[in-house]
Short mmCIF file of C-alpha atoms and ligand atoms in Angstrom, two decimals:
data_model
loop_
_atom_site.label_atom_id
_atom_site.label_comp_id
_atom_site.label_asym_id
_atom_site.label_seq_id
_atom_site.Cartn_x
_atom_site.Cartn_y
_atom_site.Cartn_z
CA UNK T 1 -30.25 -23.51 -16.23
CA UNK T 2 -31.09 -19.36 -15.95
CA UNK T 3 -34.41 -19.51 -16.72
CA UNK T 4 -35.19 -21.96 -14.22
CA UNK T 5 -33.24 -20.38 -11.54
CA UNK T 6 -35.90 -16.81 -12.89
CA UNK T 7 -38.67 -19.14 -12.39
CA UNK T 8 -38.20 -20.73 -9.73
CA UNK T 9 -37.09 -17.14 -7.99
CA UNK T 10 -40.45 -15.76 -9.50
CA UNK T 11 -42.30 -19.00 -8.13
CA UNK T 12 -40.91 -17.66 -4.18
CA UNK T 13 -42.09 -14.22 -5.24
CA UNK T 14 -45.12 -15.29 -5.82
CA UNK T 15 -45.37 -17.53 -3.02
CA UNK T 16 -43.72 -15.08 -0.54
CA UNK T 17 -45.00 -11.44 -1.69
CA UNK T 18 -41.16 -10.93 -1.64
CA UNK T 19 -38.14 -13.11 -1.26
CA UNK T 20 -34.51 -11.18 0.49
CA UNK T 21 -32.27 -12.78 -2.40
CA UNK T 22 -29.55 -13.12 0.69
CA UNK T 23 -31.71 -15.61 2.76
CA UNK T 24 -33.20 -16.91 -0.61
CA UNK T 25 -29.45 -18.17 -1.57
CA UNK T 26 -29.05 -19.60 1.79
CA UNK T 27 -31.81 -21.64 2.22
CA UNK T 28 -31.54 -23.30 -1.26
CA UNK T 29 -27.63 -23.78 -0.46
CA UNK T 30 -26.93 -21.34 -4.00
CA UNK T 31 -23.91 -19.02 -4.26
CA UNK T 32 -25.67 -15.32 -3.82
CA UNK T 33 -24.10 -13.21 -6.62
CA UNK T 34 -26.19 -15.98 -8.95
CA UNK T 35 -29.04 -15.13 -7.42
CA UNK T 36 -28.68 -11.22 -7.44
CA UNK T 37 -27.47 -11.99 -11.40
CA UNK T 38 -30.87 -13.52 -11.92
CA UNK T 39 -32.71 -11.15 -9.94
CA UNK T 40 -30.81 -8.57 -12.27
CA UNK T 41 -31.57 -10.48 -15.07
CA UNK T 42 -35.23 -10.53 -14.41
CA UNK T 43 -35.64 -7.05 -14.31
CA UNK T 44 -33.97 -6.94 -17.47
CA UNK T 45 -37.48 -8.21 -18.69
CA UNK T 46 -39.15 -4.87 -17.70
CA UNK T 47 -41.25 -4.29 -14.51
CA UNK T 48 -41.38 -8.09 -13.81
CA UNK T 49 -40.73 -7.35 -10.01
CA UNK T 50 -38.61 -3.92 -8.41
CA UNK T 51 -35.64 -4.36 -5.90
CA UNK T 52 -34.24 -2.83 -2.33
CA UNK T 53 -30.79 -2.55 -1.23
CA UNK T 54 -30.06 -3.76 2.42
CA UNK T 55 -27.16 -4.48 4.29
CA UNK T 56 -25.84 -6.04 6.55
CA UNK T 57 -22.85 -7.41 8.89
CA UNK T 58 -21.88 -11.34 7.99
CA UNK T 59 -18.75 -13.46 8.78
CA UNK T 60 -17.29 -14.93 6.04
CA UNK T 61 -14.38 -17.46 6.24
CA UNK T 62 -10.87 -15.73 6.12
CA UNK T 63 -8.50 -18.02 3.60
CA UNK T 64 -7.12 -19.41 6.43
CA UNK T 65 -10.43 -20.51 7.74
CA UNK T 66 -10.87 -22.08 3.89
CA UNK T 67 -7.90 -24.38 4.61
CA UNK T 68 -9.41 -25.51 8.24
CA UNK T 69 -12.47 -26.54 6.67
CA UNK T 70 -11.09 -28.31 4.00
CA UNK T 71 -8.57 -29.77 5.64
CA UNK T 72 -10.10 -30.15 9.79
CA UNK T 73 -8.71 -27.49 12.17
CA UNK T 74 -4.66 -27.35 13.20
CA UNK T 75 -5.73 -29.04 16.39
CA UNK T 76 -7.27 -32.29 15.05
CA UNK T 77 -4.71 -31.90 11.83
CA UNK T 78 -1.83 -32.58 14.49
CA UNK T 79 -4.15 -35.21 16.14
CA UNK T 80 -4.81 -37.10 13.10
CA UNK T 81 -0.62 -36.76 12.72
CA UNK T 82 0.28 -39.04 15.91
CA UNK T 83 0.65 -42.42 15.64
CA UNK T 84 -2.37 -44.04 17.41
CA UNK T 85 0.08 -46.27 19.05
CA UNK T 86 3.84 -45.62 18.88
CA UNK T 87 3.03 -41.76 19.42
CA UNK T 88 4.96 -39.35 17.13
CA UNK T 89 8.25 -37.02 17.89
CA UNK T 90 6.93 -33.88 19.35
CA UNK T 91 10.22 -31.87 17.00
CA UNK T 92 8.66 -33.64 14.05
CA UNK T 93 5.57 -32.39 14.45
CA UNK T 94 6.28 -28.58 15.76
CA UNK T 95 8.84 -28.81 11.95
CA UNK T 96 5.33 -28.24 10.09
CA UNK T 97 4.84 -24.44 11.09
CA UNK T 98 3.10 -21.82 12.95
CA UNK T 99 -0.21 -24.02 12.52
CA UNK T 100 1.16 -26.79 13.90
CA UNK T 101 2.48 -25.06 16.81
CA UNK T 102 -1.32 -23.69 17.76
CA UNK T 103 -2.53 -27.16 16.35
CA UNK T 104 -0.67 -28.82 19.62
CA UNK T 105 -1.21 -26.43 21.97
CA UNK T 106 -4.57 -26.37 21.13
CA UNK T 107 -4.70 -30.40 21.06
CA UNK T 108 -4.01 -30.61 24.39
CA UNK T 109 -5.82 -28.23 26.34
CA UNK T 110 -8.64 -29.91 24.49
CA UNK T 111 -7.31 -33.35 26.36
CA UNK T 112 -6.73 -34.98 22.70
CA UNK T 113 -3.14 -35.94 23.04
CA UNK T 114 -0.79 -36.22 26.11
CA UNK T 115 3.01 -35.06 25.82
CA UNK T 116 6.09 -37.35 27.25
CA UNK T 117 8.42 -35.54 28.25
CA UNK T 118 11.08 -38.32 29.20
CA UNK T 119 10.17 -40.31 26.25
CA UNK T 120 13.05 -42.06 24.95
CA UNK T 121 14.63 -40.74 21.78
CA UNK T 122 12.97 -37.49 23.23
CA UNK T 123 9.26 -35.64 24.33
CA UNK T 124 6.85 -37.64 22.38
CA UNK T 125 3.12 -36.89 21.95
CA UNK T 126 0.63 -39.28 22.25
CA UNK T 127 -3.46 -39.96 21.54
CA UNK T 128 -5.30 -39.49 24.70
CA UNK T 129 -8.56 -40.47 23.34
CA UNK T 130 -9.61 -42.88 20.24
CA UNK T 131 -11.62 -40.47 18.51
CA UNK T 132 -12.27 -36.41 18.39
CA UNK T 133 -15.00 -34.19 16.75
CA UNK T 134 -13.69 -31.36 15.00
CA UNK T 135 -15.97 -28.94 16.36
CA UNK T 136 -13.94 -25.96 14.86
CA UNK T 137 -14.19 -27.21 10.93
CA UNK T 138 -17.79 -28.20 11.46
CA UNK T 139 -18.57 -24.60 12.91
CA UNK T 140 -17.27 -22.72 10.07
CA UNK T 141 -18.66 -25.03 8.44
CA UNK T 142 -21.94 -22.95 9.07
CA UNK T 143 -20.50 -19.45 8.91
CA UNK T 144 -19.49 -20.63 5.13
CA UNK T 145 -23.33 -22.24 4.71
CA UNK T 146 -25.09 -18.72 6.68
CA UNK T 147 -27.02 -20.61 8.84
CA UNK T 148 -26.60 -23.21 11.74
CA UNK T 149 -25.86 -22.44 15.62
CA UNK T 150 -22.35 -20.35 16.33
CA UNK T 151 -22.00 -18.34 19.80
CA UNK T 152 -21.24 -14.93 20.44
CA UNK T 153 -17.82 -16.42 22.35
CA UNK T 154 -17.16 -18.84 19.62
CA UNK T 155 -17.43 -16.36 16.55
CA UNK T 156 -14.73 -13.46 19.01
CA UNK T 157 -12.48 -17.73 18.34
CA UNK T 158 -12.28 -17.90 15.39
CA UNK T 159 -11.82 -13.90 14.79
CA UNK T 160 -8.80 -13.86 17.77
CA UNK T 161 -7.63 -16.93 15.21
CA UNK T 162 -7.99 -15.18 12.03
CA UNK T 163 -10.51 -18.27 11.01
CA UNK T 164 -13.50 -15.89 10.38
CA UNK T 165 -13.80 -12.04 9.08
CA UNK T 166 -16.39 -9.07 9.42
CA UNK T 167 -18.30 -8.33 6.17
CA UNK T 168 -20.88 -5.96 5.19
CA UNK T 169 -22.94 -7.85 2.77
CA UNK T 170 -25.99 -6.33 0.38
CA UNK T 171 -28.95 -8.00 -0.77
CA UNK T 172 -31.97 -7.11 -2.35
CA UNK T 173 -35.43 -7.29 -1.00
CA UNK T 174 -37.89 -8.57 -4.34
CA UNK T 175 -41.26 -7.68 -4.82
CA UNK T 176 -43.66 -8.13 -7.31
CA UNK T 177 -43.70 -5.06 -10.14
CA UNK T 178 -46.42 -3.90 -12.43
CA UNK T 179 -45.69 -6.81 -14.70
CA UNK T 180 -45.32 -9.46 -12.49
CA UNK T 181 -45.74 -12.55 -13.68
CA UNK T 182 -43.97 -16.72 -12.66
CA UNK T 183 -43.00 -17.33 -16.26
CA UNK T 184 -40.28 -15.96 -17.98
CA UNK T 185 -40.60 -15.44 -21.79
CA UNK T 186 -37.23 -16.42 -23.66
CA UNK T 187 -36.32 -12.75 -24.57
CA UNK T 188 -34.27 -12.55 -27.83
CA UNK T 189 -30.76 -10.85 -27.67
CA UNK T 190 -29.43 -11.82 -31.12
CA UNK T 191 -31.21 -10.06 -34.27
CA UNK T 192 -29.22 -12.12 -37.28
CA UNK T 193 -28.81 -11.60 -41.15
CA UNK T 194 -30.13 -14.42 -41.10
CA UNK T 195 -34.18 -13.70 -39.27
CA UNK T 196 -33.93 -10.54 -41.25
CA UNK T 197 -33.92 -12.42 -44.53
CA UNK T 198 -37.15 -14.51 -43.84
CA UNK T 199 -38.77 -11.95 -41.26
CA UNK T 200 -38.65 -14.22 -38.75
CA UNK T 201 -37.66 -11.06 -36.32
CA UNK T 202 -40.98 -10.22 -36.68
CA UNK T 203 -42.69 -13.20 -34.01
CA UNK T 204 -39.55 -12.56 -31.46
CA UNK T 205 -39.84 -10.16 -28.42
CA UNK T 206 -36.31 -8.71 -28.18
CA UNK T 207 -34.83 -8.18 -25.00
CA UNK T 208 -34.40 -4.31 -23.93
CA UNK T 209 -31.56 -3.14 -23.75
CA UNK T 210 -29.95 -2.27 -20.58
CA UNK T 211 -27.98 1.23 -21.06
CA UNK T 212 -27.13 1.05 -17.44
CA UNK T 213 -25.31 -2.36 -17.50
CA UNK T 214 -21.85 -2.01 -17.35
CA UNK T 215 -19.48 -2.68 -19.41
CA UNK T 216 -17.07 -6.17 -19.49
CA UNK T 217 -14.20 -4.68 -17.79
CA UNK T 218 -11.68 -4.54 -20.54
CA UNK T 219 -8.20 -7.00 -19.70
CA UNK T 220 -5.70 -4.54 -19.02
CA UNK T 221 -2.79 -3.30 -17.00
CA UNK T 222 -3.02 -1.46 -13.75
CA UNK T 223 -1.62 1.36 -12.31
CA UNK T 224 -0.24 0.75 -8.03
CA UNK T 225 -2.11 3.12 -5.75
CA UNK T 226 1.75 4.32 -5.04
CA UNK T 227 1.98 5.18 -8.96
CA UNK T 228 -1.40 6.90 -8.88
CA UNK T 229 -0.60 9.35 -6.26
CA UNK T 230 3.11 9.72 -7.70
CA UNK T 231 1.50 10.70 -11.55
CA UNK T 232 -0.64 12.88 -8.98
CA UNK T 233 2.03 14.92 -6.92
CA UNK T 234 4.24 14.77 -10.48
CA UNK T 235 1.24 17.17 -12.21
CA UNK T 236 0.85 19.65 -9.25
CA UNK T 237 4.80 20.10 -9.20
CA UNK T 238 4.51 20.34 -13.46
CA UNK T 239 1.05 22.66 -13.07
CA UNK T 240 3.61 24.42 -10.06
CA UNK T 241 6.62 25.61 -13.18
CA UNK T 242 9.12 23.10 -11.95
CA UNK T 243 10.86 20.90 -13.83
CA UNK T 244 11.91 16.91 -13.29
CA UNK T 245 15.14 16.40 -12.54
CA UNK T 246 16.43 12.89 -13.92
CA UNK T 247 16.49 10.52 -11.05
CA UNK T 248 17.77 7.05 -13.26
CA UNK T 249 20.17 6.46 -10.96
CA UNK T 250 19.79 4.21 -7.62
CA UNK T 251 23.34 3.98 -7.56
CA UNK T 252 25.10 7.01 -6.27
CA UNK T 253 29.06 8.06 -4.65
CA UNK T 254 28.78 9.42 -1.27
CA UNK T 255 30.29 12.10 -2.73
CA UNK T 256 27.11 13.46 -4.14
CA UNK T 257 24.81 11.67 -1.03
CA UNK T 258 26.41 13.43 1.38
CA UNK T 259 29.99 14.76 1.16
CA UNK T 260 28.66 17.04 -1.58
CA UNK T 261 25.44 18.28 0.56
CA UNK T 262 27.98 19.37 3.30
CA UNK T 263 27.24 16.15 5.63
CA UNK T 264 30.39 15.06 7.27
CA UNK T 265 31.93 11.92 6.32
CA UNK T 266 31.70 10.68 10.04
CA UNK T 267 27.61 11.44 10.74
CA UNK T 268 25.98 7.96 11.90
CA UNK T 269 24.04 8.32 8.47
CA UNK T 270 26.48 7.47 6.33
CA UNK T 271 27.45 4.30 8.40
CA UNK T 272 26.75 0.52 7.20
CA UNK T 273 23.40 1.01 9.78
CA UNK T 274 21.79 3.41 7.89
CA UNK T 275 22.75 3.22 4.53
CA UNK T 276 23.52 0.05 1.49
CA UNK T 277 27.02 0.02 0.35
CA UNK T 278 27.83 -1.75 -2.48
CA UNK T 279 30.45 -4.62 -3.34
CA UNK T 280 30.82 -4.07 -7.57
CA UNK T 281 31.43 -1.29 -7.96
CA UNK T 282 32.75 -0.51 -5.64
CA UNK T 283 33.76 2.94 -5.83
CA UNK T 284 33.43 6.23 -8.16
CA UNK T 285 36.68 7.61 -9.42
CA UNK T 286 35.82 10.56 -11.88
CA UNK T 287 34.37 13.75 -10.21
CA UNK T 288 34.33 17.52 -11.17
CA UNK T 289 38.18 18.15 -9.20
CA UNK T 290 37.90 21.48 -8.88
CA UNK T 291 34.65 20.95 -7.30
CA UNK T 292 35.58 18.04 -5.64
CA UNK T 293 38.92 20.38 -4.17
CA UNK T 294 36.28 22.57 -2.74
CA UNK T 295 34.39 20.22 -1.07
CA UNK T 296 37.54 19.22 0.84
CA UNK T 297 37.97 22.48 1.65
CA UNK T 298 35.21 23.45 3.05
CA UNK T 299 34.78 20.06 5.13
CA UNK T 300 38.26 21.05 6.40
CA UNK T 301 38.81 24.29 7.07
CA UNK T 302 35.36 26.17 6.23
CA UNK T 303 35.34 29.74 4.11
CA UNK T 304 32.86 31.71 2.77
CA UNK T 305 32.52 32.36 7.25
CA UNK T 306 32.14 29.06 8.04
CA UNK T 307 34.09 26.95 10.13
CA UNK T 308 33.35 23.48 8.77
CA UNK T 309 33.62 20.49 10.72
CA UNK T 310 38.19 20.15 10.96
CA UNK T 311 38.43 16.56 10.44
CA UNK T 312 40.81 14.91 7.15
CA UNK T 313 38.40 14.73 4.19
CA UNK T 314 39.07 11.36 2.74
CA UNK T 315 38.41 10.85 -1.07
CA UNK T 316 37.59 7.35 -0.47
CA UNK T 317 34.94 8.02 1.69
CA UNK T 318 33.58 9.93 -0.63
CA UNK T 319 34.49 7.80 -3.62
CA UNK T 320 32.38 4.63 -1.95
CA UNK T 321 29.02 3.47 -3.83
CA UNK T 322 25.69 2.87 -1.94
CA UNK T 323 22.16 2.87 -2.68
CA UNK T 324 20.69 6.82 -2.92
CA UNK T 325 19.69 7.40 0.78
CA UNK T 326 17.60 10.65 -0.57
CA UNK T 327 17.30 12.43 -3.87
CA UNK T 328 18.50 15.44 -2.44
CA UNK T 329 22.01 13.54 -4.25
CA UNK T 330 19.94 14.66 -7.01
CA UNK T 331 19.21 17.88 -6.18
CA UNK T 332 23.18 18.54 -5.74
CA UNK T 333 24.08 17.44 -9.15
CA UNK T 334 21.97 20.06 -10.97
CA UNK T 335 22.12 22.68 -8.52
CA UNK T 336 25.95 22.15 -9.82
CA UNK T 337 25.50 22.31 -13.18
CA UNK T 338 23.21 25.42 -12.25
CA UNK T 339 26.07 27.36 -10.31
CA UNK T 340 29.24 26.00 -13.38
CA UNK T 341 26.71 28.38 -16.03
CA UNK T 342 25.76 31.57 -15.53
CA UNK T 343 22.98 31.87 -13.08
CA UNK T 344 19.68 32.07 -14.13
CA UNK T 345 16.31 31.09 -11.48
CA UNK T 346 15.20 27.38 -11.33
CA UNK T 347 12.14 25.27 -9.49
CA UNK T 348 13.17 21.55 -9.80
CA UNK T 349 11.52 18.12 -8.38
CA UNK T 350 12.22 14.51 -8.64
CA UNK T 351 9.96 11.77 -7.37
CA UNK T 352 11.83 8.66 -6.71
CA UNK T 353 12.92 5.41 -4.65
CA UNK T 354 15.75 5.77 -2.18
CA UNK T 355 17.33 3.54 0.18
CA UNK T 356 18.15 3.27 3.61
CA UNK T 357 19.61 0.88 6.18
CA UNK T 358 16.59 0.51 8.35
CA UNK T 359 14.40 -1.43 11.03
CA UNK T 360 11.38 -2.77 9.35
CA UNK T 361 8.29 -1.83 10.56
CA UNK T 362 4.84 -1.62 9.83
CA UNK T 363 5.16 1.44 8.25
CA UNK T 364 8.62 1.19 7.18
CA UNK T 365 10.61 -0.84 5.03
CA UNK T 366 14.50 -0.69 3.27
CA UNK T 367 13.41 1.87 0.63
CA UNK T 368 10.47 4.70 -0.48
CA UNK T 369 9.77 6.69 -2.83
CA UNK T 370 10.59 10.04 -2.17
CA UNK T 371 9.63 13.09 -3.07
CA UNK T 372 11.88 16.71 -3.37
CA UNK T 373 11.26 20.39 -3.98
CA UNK T 374 13.72 22.79 -4.92
CA UNK T 375 13.66 26.76 -5.78
CA UNK T 376 17.37 28.80 -6.77
CA UNK T 377 17.03 32.74 -6.52
CA UNK T 378 18.37 35.16 -5.30
CA UNK T 379 17.42 36.41 -1.75
CA UNK T 380 15.10 33.69 -0.68
CA UNK T 381 14.31 33.24 2.73
CA UNK T 382 12.40 30.98 5.49
CA UNK T 383 9.28 33.30 4.37
CA UNK T 384 9.67 31.88 0.49
CA UNK T 385 9.74 28.33 1.69
CA UNK T 386 6.73 28.71 4.71
CA UNK T 387 4.87 30.53 0.91
CA UNK T 388 5.22 28.00 -0.74
CA UNK T 389 4.72 25.07 0.94
CA UNK T 390 0.99 26.63 1.94
CA UNK T 391 0.80 26.77 -2.40
CA UNK T 392 2.10 23.17 -2.56
CA UNK T 393 0.43 21.14 0.41
CA UNK T 394 -3.06 23.26 -0.84
CA UNK T 395 -2.67 21.83 -3.96
CA UNK T 396 -2.69 18.63 -1.40
CA UNK T 397 -6.16 19.69 0.46
CA UNK T 398 -3.88 20.57 2.94
CA UNK T 399 -4.90 24.33 4.38
CA UNK T 400 -3.85 24.27 8.49
CA UNK T 401 -0.33 23.71 8.04
CA UNK T 402 2.27 24.49 11.19
CA UNK T 403 5.97 24.15 11.10
CA UNK T 404 8.65 22.65 13.21
CA UNK T 405 12.63 23.90 14.44
CA UNK T 406 13.83 20.56 12.95
CA UNK T 407 17.51 19.96 11.61
CA UNK T 408 19.22 18.32 8.48
CA UNK T 409 23.18 18.54 7.84
CA UNK T 410 22.16 19.95 4.46
CA UNK T 411 19.85 23.17 5.39
CA UNK T 412 19.52 26.11 8.19
CA UNK T 413 17.03 26.89 8.95
CA UNK T 414 15.43 23.32 8.62
CA UNK T 415 11.38 22.35 9.49
CA UNK T 416 9.38 19.65 9.86
CA UNK T 417 5.69 20.11 8.74
CA UNK T 418 2.35 19.60 10.09
CA UNK T 419 -0.72 19.37 8.95
CA UNK T 420 -4.22 18.85 10.12
CA UNK T 421 -6.31 15.89 8.84
CA UNK T 422 -9.79 16.33 9.01
CA UNK T 423 -10.58 12.59 7.97
CA UNK T 424 -7.43 11.44 10.92
CA UNK T 425 -8.66 14.05 13.11
CA UNK T 426 -4.93 14.92 14.00
CA UNK T 427 -1.92 16.99 12.90
CA UNK T 428 0.21 14.30 10.67
CA UNK T 429 3.78 14.75 10.23
CA UNK T 430 3.69 15.03 6.22
CA UNK T 431 7.42 16.37 5.37
CA UNK T 432 10.33 18.20 6.31
CA UNK T 433 12.29 21.59 4.12
CA UNK T 434 15.10 24.07 5.15
CA UNK T 435 17.58 26.34 2.88
CA UNK T 436 20.32 24.38 1.92
CA UNK T 437 23.83 25.93 3.65
CA UNK T 438 26.43 28.10 2.28
CA UNK T 439 29.17 25.43 2.39
CA UNK T 440 26.61 23.53 0.43
CA UNK T 441 25.74 26.20 -2.45
CA UNK T 442 29.16 28.33 -2.35
CA UNK T 443 31.13 25.88 -3.37
CA UNK T 444 29.32 24.67 -6.67
CA UNK T 445 29.60 28.20 -7.73
CA UNK T 446 25.93 29.69 -7.33
CA UNK T 447 26.24 33.45 -6.73
CA UNK T 448 26.74 34.54 -2.84
CA UNK T 449 23.45 36.28 -2.75
CA UNK T 450 21.70 32.47 -4.19
CA UNK T 451 19.63 30.57 -1.71
CA UNK T 452 18.25 27.02 -2.51
CA UNK T 453 14.97 26.17 -0.31
CA UNK T 454 13.60 22.79 -0.46
CA UNK T 455 11.64 20.46 0.77
CA UNK T 456 10.33 16.74 0.97
CA UNK T 457 8.18 13.87 1.68
CA UNK T 458 7.30 10.41 0.76
CA UNK T 459 4.65 8.55 -1.74
CA UNK T 460 4.34 5.91 0.80
CA UNK T 461 3.16 7.56 3.80
CA UNK T 462 0.06 10.11 1.89
CA UNK T 463 -1.18 6.72 -0.18
CA UNK T 464 -1.08 4.39 2.65
CA UNK T 465 -3.40 7.26 4.25
CA UNK T 466 -5.48 8.05 1.60
CA UNK T 467 -6.20 3.99 0.93
CA UNK T 468 -6.80 3.30 4.77
CA UNK T 469 -3.53 0.95 4.71
CA UNK T 470 -2.65 0.83 8.34
CA UNK T 471 1.06 -1.87 7.31
CA UNK T 472 3.20 -0.97 4.89
CA UNK T 473 3.39 -4.50 3.24
CA UNK T 474 -0.23 -4.61 2.71
CA UNK T 475 0.86 -1.84 0.21
CA UNK T 476 3.97 -2.82 -1.28
CA UNK T 477 6.16 -6.60 -1.30
CA UNK T 478 5.20 -10.04 -2.85
CA UNK T 479 2.17 -10.20 -0.13
CA UNK T 480 0.14 -8.19 -1.54
CA UNK T 481 -3.36 -8.66 -2.37
CA UNK T 482 -3.39 -7.61 -6.40
CA UNK T 483 -6.78 -7.33 -6.14
CA UNK T 484 -6.80 -4.41 -4.46
CA UNK T 485 -4.72 -2.86 -6.74
CA UNK T 486 -6.89 -3.86 -9.76
CA UNK T 487 -9.90 -3.01 -8.28
CA UNK T 488 -9.20 0.57 -6.20
CA UNK T 489 -10.37 3.00 -7.17
CA UNK T 490 -8.24 6.82 -7.95
CA UNK T 491 -8.20 8.61 -4.85
CA UNK T 492 -7.75 11.92 -5.06
CA UNK T 493 -5.23 13.84 -3.17
CA UNK T 494 -7.22 17.24 -2.93
CA UNK T 495 -10.22 15.95 -1.43
O1 FB9 Z 501 5.71 12.26 3.66
C1 FB9 Z 501 5.69 11.90 4.83
N1 FB9 Z 501 4.10 12.29 5.67
C2 FB9 Z 501 3.02 12.76 5.03
C3 FB9 Z 501 2.51 13.05 3.54
C4 FB9 Z 501 1.81 13.76 2.81
C5 FB9 Z 501 0.85 13.03 3.73
O2 FB9 Z 501 -0.41 13.25 3.24
C6 FB9 Z 501 -2.08 12.84 3.45
C7 FB9 Z 501 -2.51 12.59 2.99
C8 FB9 Z 501 -3.06 13.23 3.35
C9 FB9 Z 501 0.58 12.13 5.00
C10 FB9 Z 501 1.61 12.30 5.63
N2 FB9 Z 501 6.20 12.45 6.29
C11 FB9 Z 501 7.91 12.25 5.09
C12 FB9 Z 501 6.63 12.49 6.90
C13 FB9 Z 501 6.21 10.81 7.90
O3 FB9 Z 501 5.76 10.25 7.06
C14 FB9 Z 501 7.99 10.41 8.67
O4 FB9 Z 501 7.85 9.25 9.16
C15 FB9 Z 501 9.19 10.27 7.20
N3 FB9 Z 501 9.21 10.54 6.58
C16 FB9 Z 501 10.38 9.22 5.59
C17 FB9 Z 501 11.67 9.28 5.65
O5 FB9 Z 501 11.54 8.47 6.64
C18 FB9 Z 501 12.60 7.90 6.52
C19 FB9 Z 501 8.47 11.13 5.00
C20 FB9 Z 501 9.98 10.88 4.58
C21 FB9 Z 501 10.68 12.12 4.22
C22 FB9 Z 501 10.80 12.25 5.59
C23 FB9 Z 501 11.97 13.67 4.95
C24 FB9 Z 501 11.88 14.35 3.58
C25 FB9 Z 501 11.36 13.24 2.96
C26 FB9 Z 501 10.87 12.13 2.92
C27 FB9 Z 501 12.71 14.91 3.12
C28 FB9 Z 501 13.79 16.48 2.81
C29 FB9 Z 501 14.09 17.25 2.64
C30 FB9 Z 501 14.63 18.22 3.68
C31 FB9 Z 501 15.04 19.55 3.23
C32 FB9 Z 501 15.67 19.33 2.08
C33 FB9 Z 501 15.50 18.63 1.38
C34 FB9 Z 501 14.05 17.73 1.44
#
């Protein structure tokens, strides 16, 4: 079969001087990739042909378009579902989903059906014509074949209905090579022990090794783009001498997630609109008692020069278990440990999932991966924070930074970080940062001349930008196209 196709292609080249693989596939009703494979196999037989690649726009059916090609347009399906004599209740048609709604509207505008709103038993749909021609289905068949008439307006209409999509097709102009021939000698590809033993190999013509041939991709696992980006961020922190914090606890007490960070118990971020609270186990009970008392005191009365928040701090509020809203909760645990021993400067980082009960949209889900860098040392200032942000983002290929004053409950001063993205030709918010407040650090036992600078960003946002993903549901979730996960090349953060 393969030899037959090869010889057909060679004959077509002989008759016409050259062929275009895409046009040849369309004219012979063959799959274009099969034709390209045959040309590649002819190429491997020596210099029979020469190939020149060309790219052009073509239309291809979407999954919905293929469904219409198989089952008919949504309007034709609705027409077929209407009982030709008794009609069909509108609700029975509409309950079949969005396609039925669209199909009914189109069937009405095509004059295929009519609606009797006063029919007995409820609004009822009747056929207006005895038969229909499903033009959409026929036109999509032409698109699938790559031939046949279809107007620009129809193409725009079908694209708007997400039945077709525009793709870049690569084809090959195949011409005669120096050793052109219309017959292909079947080349041997295997040298067997028998052939050596009985000398039959001497009468064989072996196919040349094609050292440029791509090997068969091994069946293996694939890293999700998010995990590829996460690994790159992790590598950057490790290169900068940071130690990874243990983030293997999605569940956290409100104490470590909020109170330890000097975030007041009445802060809006602590209510159920922004935070996921657990029913079971509802509360945590094990806290370092002396530290807890210091946290309670600093919230109620202040200290270390702070006035505090002047409210009655409640243990039961701090005991509530939640899905952590930031990995800064882990930073709090680590800094507390640091404060409980003889102080030595430290550089920590974390990259893991956090959860926020927020309004979902095209770029935000109820969870994301937060990245956080923390540096604890004597007498660190905002200048040190700005310096390390330049060093960090330079490793991501971002050297043009701007800083904008911001507010965080646990850092003062705080800054939003912006970088000019050469690809997007605009300033992009790339993170948030700040200097942890004394009201957070001193109850932990850290020396008064120790300050801690920190910054945070996400994994999803840079991944979406680098992989050209507009809707986060194309990146994570049950609807993603796994083929994109398998085939996506690694996108380097620093290029
Ligand atoms: O990641 C973000 N933006 C970003 C990062 C890198 C990037 O690289 C591209 C290759 C070029 C592009 C964009 N942001 C933070 C900024 C925005 O996307 C923002 O809209 C969304 N933010 C998330 C929070 O949203 C609820 C990103 C997430 C975020 C924000 C703040 C922190 C962490 C993550 C923090 C912090 C912090 C502050 C002080 C001390 C300790 C931690």
